[in-house]
């Protein structure tokens, strides 16, 4: 899983301390973390960089989840949240307990989709908050957004079969094929072993 | 401008607005009353800025000069009250649109970001649109592009820019390039979308420059491509009644100079003849011949039509064209 952690740039020691706590909590989990809180050039995994170059799709759209420290008002946060909502990416919005986060000036709690978690924190609770969020999204298949166009010529018989399987359902033929391929991927032991090896390299 | 710290972005619709191929209400904007449902589906934009939408054209037929003029008038009217503009545009004609907006709007102090979805509803396909056969895409990609455009529209940029894929291009410079049998847009890159909007410092920055639009085009231009087999007599017939002649030659041959000379003799000296070809600087064979090149044939033709709309004399037209000619390397 590839996660983006954003926090508004600051020189305040207490805020920087909080950012470090969040990063420490993420470091102990098996996630690739890109963040703006370290170097000016935000790092991403080689896989994500390669796909971004090949497809010309913005790197943000390849992130699986977002964590946003939103105590301070920051224009980037609105942009990230807009992307998270558009792409239906699990998002943890953190704000320091006792403050009013900017997110609620734009969306009420009722309007927040279920994949956005808004959590007031104090520093000691950060590790638990982060691990709870990560567990909640690792338990689900983190739904990737299909971005790569793949043209496939099929026979009339296959076309009829796809129509038979999707007619009067909410699925398009493309959705059905994607779901079937994802099932095959989940059951393919060779594939899963290959991915495990790749993550540990 | 929006109240308090809130930014305001005006969105103009000229086709290219499909965010879902199913063709439900709000999936695309084909008429004015589609704007409300579409904005509801794109409500995430409100996390970035206040947005107001204006309908210009459905995009189910060719979007052209008359639509760009109408859009420019809306921009002029809203200019003082907006922080930036997003032009959602039919993808097939986005390159021409970017050139036209650059010409009409001239020097601006705020961004005009042109973006288009490559998705098409059944209605749009039935109307004959083909979109853009790019090797990637999808509904969330279309929505994300518009989100990106709104963010660029509140950034420190003050020119006509095109957002395509993960890049922000200078609008006048965009052209098509073919990669692996698919075409993509390319041009002078002003910035990139990675984890946010990253501008490279080449863009014109915001200013308090007042907007003055120059929307007039003279479209009575005879356009043809020079080929060795061209019948000069036919070419001369085509120039009757034209206010200008646009001659395009991809390759310069030994015959082009005499061809231009013969053509020029058949038109009044007050009619500008633009010769669009790579070695343009060797072809000024008469005072009314204006050799030029780049960035694209479409931009060159539009610039000529626009220059004719602004200027009375060949000298005026030449001056306007040279203003937009890329610097020679």
Coordinates of C-alpha atoms in Angstrom, one line a residue:
Chain A
X1 CA 0.0 0.0 0.0
X2 CA 1.2 3.5 -0.8
X3 CA 0.1 6.3 1.5
X4 CA 0.6 10.1 1.3
X5 CA 0.9 12.0 4.5
X6 CA 0.5 15.7 4.2
X7 CA 1.0 18.3 6.9
X8 CA 1.1 22.1 6.5
X9 CA 4.7 23.5 6.5
X10 CA 5.6 24.9 9.8
X11 CA 8.5 25.9 12.1
X12 CA 6.6 25.4 15.3
X13 CA 8.3 22.8 17.5
X14 CA 5.1 21.2 18.9
X15 CA 3.6 20.8 15.4
X16 CA 6.9 19.3 14.1
X17 CA 6.9 17.0 17.1
X18 CA 3.4 15.8 16.2
X19 CA 4.4 15.2 12.5
X20 CA 7.3 13.1 13.7
X21 CA 4.9 11.0 15.9
X22 CA 2.7 10.4 12.9
X23 CA 5.7 9.3 10.8
X24 CA 7.0 7.1 13.6
X25 CA 3.6 5.4 13.8
X26 CA 3.5 4.9 10.0
X27 CA 7.1 3.6 10.0
X28 CA 6.1 0.6 12.1
X29 CA 3.4 -0.4 9.6
X30 CA 4.0 -2.1 6.3
X31 CA 3.2 0.9 4.1
X32 CA 5.2 3.0 1.7
X33 CA 4.8 6.6 2.9
X34 CA 5.3 9.6 0.8
X35 CA 5.2 12.9 2.7
X36 CA 5.8 16.6 2.2
X37 CA 7.3 16.9 5.7
X38 CA 10.8 15.8 4.8
X39 CA 12.5 16.8 1.6
X40 CA 11.3 19.4 -0.8
X41 CA 11.1 16.7 -3.5
X42 CA 8.5 14.2 -2.2
X43 CA 9.7 10.7 -2.6
X44 CA 7.6 7.8 -4.0
X45 CA 8.2 4.2 -4.7
X46 CA 9.9 3.1 -7.9
X47 CA 6.8 1.2 -9.0
X48 CA 4.6 4.3 -8.6
X49 CA 7.1 6.6 -10.3
X50 CA 7.4 4.1 -13.3
X51 CA 3.6 3.9 -13.7
X52 CA 3.3 7.7 -13.4
X53 CA 5.9 8.2 -16.2
X54 CA 4.3 5.7 -18.4
X55 CA 0.7 6.8 -18.1
X56 CA 1.1 10.5 -17.5
X57 CA -1.4 10.2 -14.7
X58 CA -0.6 12.5 -11.8
X59 CA 1.2 10.6 -9.0
X60 CA -1.4 11.7 -6.4
X61 CA -3.9 9.4 -8.2
X62 CA -1.7 6.4 -7.5
X63 CA -1.8 6.8 -3.8
X64 CA -4.0 4.2 -2.0
X65 CA -4.8 6.4 1.1
X66 CA -4.2 9.8 2.6
X67 CA -3.4 11.1 6.1
X68 CA -3.8 14.8 6.5
X69 CA -2.8 16.8 9.6
X70 CA -5.5 19.5 9.2
X71 CA -5.2 21.6 12.4
X72 CA -4.0 24.7 10.5
X73 CA -5.9 26.1 7.6
X74 CA -3.9 25.3 4.4
X75 CA -5.1 25.6 0.8
X76 CA -3.3 22.3 -0.2
X77 CA -5.6 20.4 2.2
X78 CA -8.7 21.4 0.3
X79 CA -7.1 20.1 -2.9
X80 CA -6.0 16.8 -1.3
X81 CA -9.4 16.2 0.2
X82 CA -11.1 17.0 -3.1
X83 CA -8.9 14.3 -4.7
X84 CA -9.5 11.8 -1.9
X85 CA -13.3 12.3 -2.3
X86 CA -13.1 12.1 -6.1
X87 CA -11.0 9.0 -6.2
X88 CA -12.8 7.5 -3.2
X89 CA -9.5 7.0 -1.3
X90 CA -9.5 6.2 2.4
X91 CA -8.5 9.3 4.2
X92 CA -7.6 10.0 7.8
X93 CA -8.1 13.7 8.7
X94 CA -6.4 14.6 12.0
X95 CA -6.8 17.7 14.0
X96 CA -5.5 18.7 17.4
X97 CA -8.2 18.3 20.1
X98 CA -9.6 21.6 21.1
X99 CA -9.4 23.2 17.7
X100 CA -12.0 23.5 14.9
X101 CA -10.7 21.9 11.7
X102 CA -11.3 23.7 8.4
X103 CA -12.9 20.6 6.9
X104 CA -16.1 21.3 8.7
X105 CA -16.4 24.7 7.2
X106 CA -16.8 23.0 3.8
X107 CA -18.5 19.7 4.7
X108 CA -20.7 18.7 7.6
X109 CA -20.1 15.4 9.4
X110 CA -23.2 14.0 7.7
X111 CA -21.8 14.9 4.2
X112 CA -18.5 13.1 4.9
X113 CA -18.3 9.8 3.0
X114 CA -17.6 6.7 5.1
X115 CA -14.1 6.3 3.7
X116 CA -13.1 9.7 5.3
X117 CA -12.3 9.5 9.0
X118 CA -12.0 12.7 10.9
X119 CA -10.3 12.3 14.3
X120 CA -9.4 14.8 17.0
X121 CA -6.1 13.7 18.7
X122 CA -3.8 14.4 21.5
X123 CA -0.2 13.4 20.9
X124 CA -0.2 10.3 23.1
X125 CA -3.1 8.8 21.1
X126 CA -1.5 9.2 17.7
X127 CA 0.0 5.7 17.4
X128 CA -3.4 4.1 18.2
X129 CA -5.3 6.4 15.9
X130 CA -2.9 5.7 13.0
X131 CA -2.9 1.9 13.6
X132 CA -6.7 1.8 13.9
X133 CA -7.0 3.6 10.6
X134 CA -4.5 1.4 8.8
X135 CA -6.2 -1.7 10.1
X136 CA -9.6 -0.5 8.9
X137 CA -8.3 0.0 5.4
X138 CA -6.0 -3.1 5.2
X139 CA -9.0 -5.2 6.1
X140 CA -10.7 -4.0 2.9
X141 CA -9.4 -4.5 -0.6
X142 CA -8.0 -1.1 -1.2
X143 CA -9.9 -0.3 -4.3
X144 CA -7.6 1.0 -7.0
X145 CA -9.0 3.2 -9.7
X146 CA -8.7 1.8 -13.2
X147 CA -6.6 4.2 -15.2
X148 CA -5.0 2.2 -18.0
X149 CA -7.0 1.8 -21.2
X150 CA -6.7 -1.8 -22.6
X151 CA -8.4 -2.6 -25.9
X152 CA -9.4 -6.3 -26.2
X153 CA -11.1 -7.8 -29.3
X154 CA -13.6 -10.5 -28.4
X155 CA -15.7 -13.0 -30.2
X156 CA -19.4 -12.7 -30.6
X157 CA -19.8 -15.6 -28.2
X158 CA -17.8 -13.8 -25.5
X159 CA -19.8 -10.7 -26.0
X160 CA -23.1 -12.5 -25.6
X161 CA -21.7 -14.1 -22.4
X162 CA -20.7 -10.8 -21.0
X163 CA -24.2 -9.4 -21.8
X164 CA -25.7 -12.4 -20.1
X165 CA -23.7 -11.9 -17.0
X166 CA -24.3 -8.1 -16.7
X167 CA -27.7 -7.5 -18.2
X168 CA -30.0 -6.0 -15.6
X169 CA -27.2 -5.7 -13.1
X170 CA -25.4 -2.5 -12.0
X171 CA -22.2 -3.8 -13.5
X172 CA -20.8 -2.8 -16.8
X173 CA -19.1 -5.5 -18.8
X174 CA -15.7 -3.8 -18.0
X175 CA -16.6 -3.9 -14.3
X176 CA -17.4 -7.6 -14.5
X177 CA -14.2 -8.4 -16.2
X178 CA -12.1 -6.4 -13.7
X179 CA -13.8 -8.1 -10.8
X180 CA -13.1 -11.6 -12.3
X181 CA -9.5 -10.7 -12.9
X182 CA -9.1 -9.4 -9.3
X183 CA -10.6 -12.7 -8.0
X184 CA -8.0 -14.6 -10.1
X185 CA -5.2 -12.4 -8.7
X186 CA -6.3 -13.0 -5.1
X187 CA -6.3 -16.8 -5.6
X188 CA -3.0 -16.9 -7.6
X189 CA -0.4 -18.0 -5.1
X190 CA 2.5 -17.5 -7.4
X191 CA 1.5 -13.9 -8.0
X192 CA 1.0 -13.2 -4.2
X193 CA 4.4 -14.7 -3.4
X194 CA 6.0 -12.6 -6.2
X195 CA 4.4 -9.5 -4.6
X196 CA 5.6 -10.4 -1.1
X197 CA 9.2 -10.8 -2.4
X198 CA 9.0 -7.4 -4.2
X199 CA 7.9 -5.6 -1.1
X200 CA 10.7 -6.9 0.9
X201 CA 13.5 -6.0 -1.6
Chain B
X1 CA -13.6 37.8 -6.0
X2 CA -14.9 35.5 -3.3
X3 CA -15.7 36.8 0.1
X4 CA -13.1 36.5 2.9
X5 CA -10.3 34.1 2.1
X6 CA -12.4 32.0 -0.2
X7 CA -11.3 32.0 -3.9
X8 CA -13.8 32.1 -6.7
X9 CA -13.4 30.2 -9.9
X10 CA -15.7 30.6 -12.9
X11 CA -16.2 27.5 -15.0
X12 CA -17.2 27.8 -18.6
X13 CA -18.7 24.8 -20.5
X14 CA -17.8 24.2 -24.2
X15 CA -18.2 20.4 -24.4
X16 CA -15.6 18.0 -22.9
X17 CA -17.5 17.8 -19.6
X18 CA -18.4 14.2 -19.4
X19 CA -17.5 12.7 -16.1
X20 CA -19.5 9.5 -16.5
X21 CA -20.2 7.6 -19.7
X22 CA -23.6 6.4 -18.5
X23 CA -25.2 9.6 -19.7
X24 CA -27.3 10.2 -16.6
X25 CA -28.4 13.7 -15.6
X26 CA -25.3 15.6 -14.4
X27 CA -22.9 13.2 -16.2
X28 CA -22.2 15.8 -18.9
X29 CA -23.3 19.4 -19.7
X30 CA -25.2 19.6 -23.0
X31 CA -27.4 22.4 -22.0
X32 CA -27.6 25.1 -19.4
X33 CA -29.8 23.2 -16.9
X34 CA -27.2 20.4 -16.8
X35 CA -24.8 22.7 -15.0
X36 CA -26.5 22.4 -11.6
X37 CA -26.5 18.5 -11.5
X38 CA -23.0 18.4 -12.9
X39 CA -21.7 20.8 -10.2
X40 CA -23.4 18.5 -7.6
X41 CA -21.5 15.6 -8.9
X42 CA -18.3 17.7 -8.8
X43 CA -19.1 19.1 -5.3
X44 CA -15.5 18.3 -4.2
X45 CA -14.5 21.5 -6.1
X46 CA -16.1 23.4 -3.2
X47 CA -13.2 22.2 -1.0
X48 CA -10.9 24.3 -3.1
X49 CA -12.9 27.4 -4.2
X50 CA -16.4 28.7 -4.7
X51 CA -17.4 27.9 -8.3
X52 CA -20.0 29.3 -10.7
X53 CA -20.8 27.7 -14.1
X54 CA -21.7 29.3 -17.4
X55 CA -22.9 27.4 -20.5
X56 CA -21.4 28.3 -23.8
X57 CA -21.7 25.3 -26.1
X58 CA -22.7 21.6 -25.8
X59 CA -19.7 20.4 -27.7
X60 CA -21.7 17.9 -29.8
X61 CA -20.7 19.7 -32.9
X62 CA -17.4 21.5 -33.7
X63 CA -16.6 24.2 -31.2
X64 CA -15.2 27.3 -33.0
X65 CA -14.6 31.0 -33.1
X66 CA -18.1 32.1 -32.3
X67 CA -18.1 30.0 -29.1
X68 CA -14.6 31.2 -28.1
X69 CA -15.8 34.8 -28.6
X70 CA -18.8 34.2 -26.4
X71 CA -16.6 32.6 -23.7
X72 CA -14.2 35.5 -23.8
X73 CA -17.1 37.9 -23.2
X74 CA -18.1 35.9 -20.1
X75 CA -14.5 36.0 -18.9
X76 CA -14.4 39.8 -19.5
X77 CA -17.6 40.3 -17.6
X78 CA -16.5 38.1 -14.6
X79 CA -12.9 39.1 -14.6
X80 CA -12.8 41.4 -11.7
X81 CA -14.9 39.1 -9.5
X82 CA -13.1 35.9 -10.2
X83 CA -9.7 34.6 -9.1
X84 CA -9.4 32.3 -12.1
X85 CA -11.2 30.6 -14.9
X86 CA -11.6 27.0 -16.0
X87 CA -12.7 26.3 -19.5
X88 CA -14.0 22.8 -19.9
X89 CA -13.6 22.2 -23.6
X90 CA -14.3 19.6 -26.3
X91 CA -11.1 17.6 -26.5
X92 CA -11.0 17.4 -30.3
X93 CA -10.6 21.2 -30.7
X94 CA -8.8 22.0 -27.5
X95 CA -5.6 23.0 -29.3
X96 CA -7.3 25.5 -31.5
X97 CA -9.3 26.8 -28.4
X98 CA -6.1 27.4 -26.4
X99 CA -4.6 29.4 -29.3
X100 CA -7.8 31.4 -29.8
X101 CA -8.1 32.3 -26.1
X102 CA -4.5 33.3 -26.0
X103 CA -5.1 35.7 -29.0
X104 CA -8.4 37.1 -27.8
X105 CA -7.4 37.6 -24.2
X106 CA -3.9 38.8 -24.8
X107 CA -2.0 39.8 -21.6
X108 CA -4.0 38.7 -18.6
X109 CA -3.4 38.9 -14.8
X110 CA -5.2 35.7 -13.9
X111 CA -5.2 32.1 -15.1
X112 CA -7.5 30.7 -17.8
X113 CA -7.1 26.9 -17.6
X114 CA -8.4 24.8 -20.4
X115 CA -9.2 21.2 -19.7
X116 CA -11.3 18.5 -21.4
X117 CA -12.6 15.0 -20.6
X118 CA -11.8 12.3 -23.1
X119 CA -14.9 10.4 -22.0
X120 CA -18.0 10.5 -24.2
X121 CA -21.6 9.6 -23.5
X122 CA -23.6 7.7 -26.1
X123 CA -25.2 11.0 -27.2
X124 CA -21.8 12.5 -27.9
X125 CA -20.6 9.4 -29.8
X126 CA -23.8 9.5 -31.9
X127 CA -23.1 13.1 -32.7
X128 CA -19.8 11.9 -34.2
X129 CA -17.3 12.9 -31.6
X130 CA -14.4 10.5 -31.2
X131 CA -12.8 11.9 -28.1
X132 CA -9.1 11.2 -27.7
X133 CA -7.9 7.6 -28.1
X134 CA -5.4 8.0 -25.3
X135 CA -4.1 4.8 -23.6
X136 CA -5.5 5.8 -20.2
X137 CA -8.6 7.4 -18.9
X138 CA -11.7 6.7 -16.9
X139 CA -14.4 8.5 -15.0
X140 CA -12.3 9.3 -11.9
X141 CA -9.6 10.5 -14.2
X142 CA -11.9 12.9 -15.9
X143 CA -13.1 14.3 -12.5
X144 CA -9.6 14.5 -11.1
X145 CA -8.5 16.5 -14.1
X146 CA -11.2 19.1 -13.4
X147 CA -10.2 19.2 -9.7
X148 CA -6.6 19.8 -10.8
X149 CA -7.8 22.6 -13.2
X150 CA -9.7 24.3 -10.4
X151 CA -6.5 24.2 -8.2
X152 CA -4.4 25.6 -11.1
X153 CA -7.0 28.3 -11.5
X154 CA -6.2 29.6 -8.0
X155 CA -2.4 29.3 -8.4
X156 CA 0.2 31.9 -9.2
X157 CA -0.2 31.8 -13.0
X158 CA -1.6 34.4 -15.3
X159 CA -1.9 33.1 -18.8
X160 CA -3.9 30.6 -20.9
X161 CA -2.8 27.2 -19.9
X162 CA -3.9 23.7 -20.9
X163 CA -4.1 20.9 -18.4
X164 CA -3.6 17.5 -19.8
X165 CA -2.6 14.3 -18.0
X166 CA -0.1 15.4 -15.3
X167 CA 1.2 18.5 -17.1
X168 CA 0.3 22.1 -17.4
X169 CA 1.2 23.5 -20.8
X170 CA 1.4 27.1 -22.2
X171 CA -1.8 27.2 -24.2
X172 CA -0.5 28.7 -27.4
X173 CA 2.2 26.1 -27.8
X174 CA 0.3 22.8 -27.5
X175 CA 0.5 20.4 -30.4
X176 CA -0.2 16.7 -30.9
X177 CA 2.4 14.0 -30.8
X178 CA 1.9 10.4 -31.6
X179 CA 3.4 7.8 -29.2
X180 CA 2.8 4.1 -29.8
X181 CA -0.2 4.8 -32.2
X182 CA -1.9 7.0 -29.6
X183 CA -1.8 10.8 -29.7
X184 CA -1.0 12.9 -26.7
X185 CA -0.7 16.6 -26.2
X186 CA 2.7 18.2 -25.9
X187 CA 4.0 21.8 -25.7
X188 CA 5.9 24.2 -23.5
X189 CA 5.5 22.8 -19.9
X190 CA 4.7 25.3 -17.2
X191 CA 4.2 22.9 -14.4
X192 CA 3.3 19.4 -13.3
X193 CA 0.7 17.8 -11.1
X194 CA 2.4 15.5 -8.7
X195 CA 1.5 15.6 -5.0
X196 CA 0.2 19.1 -5.6
X197 CA 0.5 21.8 -8.3
X198 CA 4.2 22.4 -9.1
X199 CA 4.9 25.4 -11.3
X200 CA 8.4 25.6 -12.8
X201 CA 8.8 29.3 -12.7
X202 CA 8.4 29.8 -16.5
X203 CA 4.8 30.9 -16.2
X204 CA 3.6 34.5 -16.2
X205 CA 2.7 35.4 -12.6
X206 CA -0.5 37.0 -11.4
X207 CA -0.8 40.8 -11.7
X208 CA -3.3 43.6 -11.5
X209 CA -3.2 43.9 -15.3
X210 CA -6.6 44.9 -16.6
X211 CA -8.2 42.7 -19.1
X212 CA -8.9 44.0 -22.6
X213 CA -10.3 41.4 -25.0
X214 CA -9.8 41.5 -28.8
X215 CA -12.3 39.0 -30.1
X216 CA -12.5 39.9 -33.8
X217 CA -11.4 37.3 -36.4
X218 CA -11.7 37.7 -40.1
X219 CA -12.4 34.2 -41.4
X220 CA -12.4 35.1 -45.1
X221 CA -9.0 33.4 -45.6
X222 CA -8.3 31.0 -48.4
X223 CA -6.3 28.1 -47.0
X224 CA -4.4 25.6 -49.0
X225 CA -1.4 23.3 -48.8
X226 CA 1.3 23.6 -51.4
X227 CA 2.1 20.3 -53.1
X228 CA 4.1 19.9 -56.3
X229 CA 1.1 18.8 -58.3
X230 CA -1.0 21.8 -57.2
X231 CA -2.8 23.5 -60.1
X232 CA -1.9 27.1 -59.9
X233 CA -5.0 28.2 -61.8
X234 CA -7.2 26.5 -59.3
X235 CA -5.3 28.1 -56.4
X236 CA -5.9 31.5 -58.0
X237 CA -9.6 30.8 -58.3
X238 CA -9.8 29.9 -54.7
X239 CA -8.4 33.3 -53.7
X240 CA -11.2 35.3 -55.2
X241 CA -13.0 37.3 -52.4
X242 CA -10.5 36.3 -49.8
X243 CA -9.2 38.9 -47.4
X244 CA -6.1 36.8 -46.9
X245 CA -4.3 33.7 -48.2
X246 CA -2.8 31.1 -46.0
X247 CA -0.4 28.8 -47.9
X248 CA 1.0 25.9 -46.0
X249 CA 4.1 23.9 -47.1
X250 CA 5.5 21.2 -45.0
X251 CA 8.6 20.9 -47.1
X252 CA 10.2 23.7 -49.0
X253 CA 11.0 22.8 -52.6
X254 CA 12.6 24.6 -55.5
X255 CA 9.1 25.4 -56.8
X256 CA 7.7 27.2 -53.9
X257 CA 9.3 30.6 -54.5
X258 CA 8.0 30.9 -58.1
X259 CA 4.6 29.5 -57.0
X260 CA 4.3 32.2 -54.3
X261 CA 5.4 34.9 -56.8
X262 CA 2.8 33.8 -59.3
X263 CA 0.1 33.6 -56.6
X264 CA 1.0 37.0 -55.3
X265 CA 0.7 38.5 -58.8
X266 CA -2.9 37.4 -59.0
X267 CA -4.0 39.2 -55.8
X268 CA -4.1 42.8 -54.8
X269 CA -1.0 44.1 -52.9
X270 CA -3.3 44.9 -50.0
X271 CA -4.1 41.2 -49.5
X272 CA -1.7 39.5 -47.0
X273 CA -0.3 36.2 -48.1
X274 CA 0.9 34.1 -45.2
X275 CA 3.3 31.4 -46.1
X276 CA 3.6 28.9 -43.3
X277 CA 6.7 26.8 -43.8
X278 CA 9.9 25.8 -42.0
X279 CA 12.3 28.1 -43.8
X280 CA 10.0 31.0 -43.7
X281 CA 12.7 33.6 -43.6
X282 CA 13.8 33.1 -47.2
X283 CA 10.4 33.5 -48.8
X284 CA 9.5 37.2 -48.5
X285 CA 9.2 37.6 -52.2
X286 CA 6.8 40.5 -52.1
X287 CA 5.8 43.2 -49.6
X288 CA 2.5 41.4 -48.9
X289 CA 4.0 38.0 -48.3
X290 CA 4.4 37.2 -44.6
X291 CA 6.4 34.0 -44.1
X292 CA 6.0 32.5 -40.6
X293 CA 6.3 29.2 -38.7
X294 CA 5.1 27.6 -35.5
X295 CA 4.0 26.5 -33.1
X296 CA 1.3 24.7 -35.1
X297 CA -0.5 25.2 -38.4
X298 CA -3.8 25.7 -36.5
X299 CA -2.3 28.4 -34.3
X300 CA -0.7 30.0 -37.3
X301 CA -4.0 30.1 -39.2
X302 CA -6.0 31.4 -36.2
X303 CA -3.3 34.0 -35.6
X304 CA -3.7 35.2 -39.2
X305 CA -7.5 35.4 -39.0
X306 CA -7.2 37.2 -35.7
X307 CA -4.6 39.6 -37.0
X308 CA -6.8 40.3 -40.0
X309 CA -9.6 41.1 -37.5
X310 CA -7.4 43.6 -35.7
X311 CA -5.4 45.3 -38.4
X312 CA -6.3 47.3 -41.4
X313 CA -3.0 47.0 -43.4
X314 CA -0.5 44.3 -44.3
X315 CA 2.0 46.0 -42.0
X316 CA -0.5 45.7 -39.1
X317 CA -1.2 42.1 -39.9
X318 CA 2.5 41.4 -40.1
X319 CA 3.1 43.1 -36.7
X320 CA 0.4 41.0 -35.0
X321 CA 1.7 37.7 -36.5
X322 CA 5.3 38.4 -35.5
X323 CA 4.2 39.1 -32.0
X324 CA 3.1 35.5 -31.6
X325 CA 5.8 33.9 -33.7
X326 CA 8.0 31.6 -31.6
X327 CA 11.6 32.8 -31.2
X328 CA 14.0 31.1 -33.6
X329 CA 16.5 28.8 -31.9

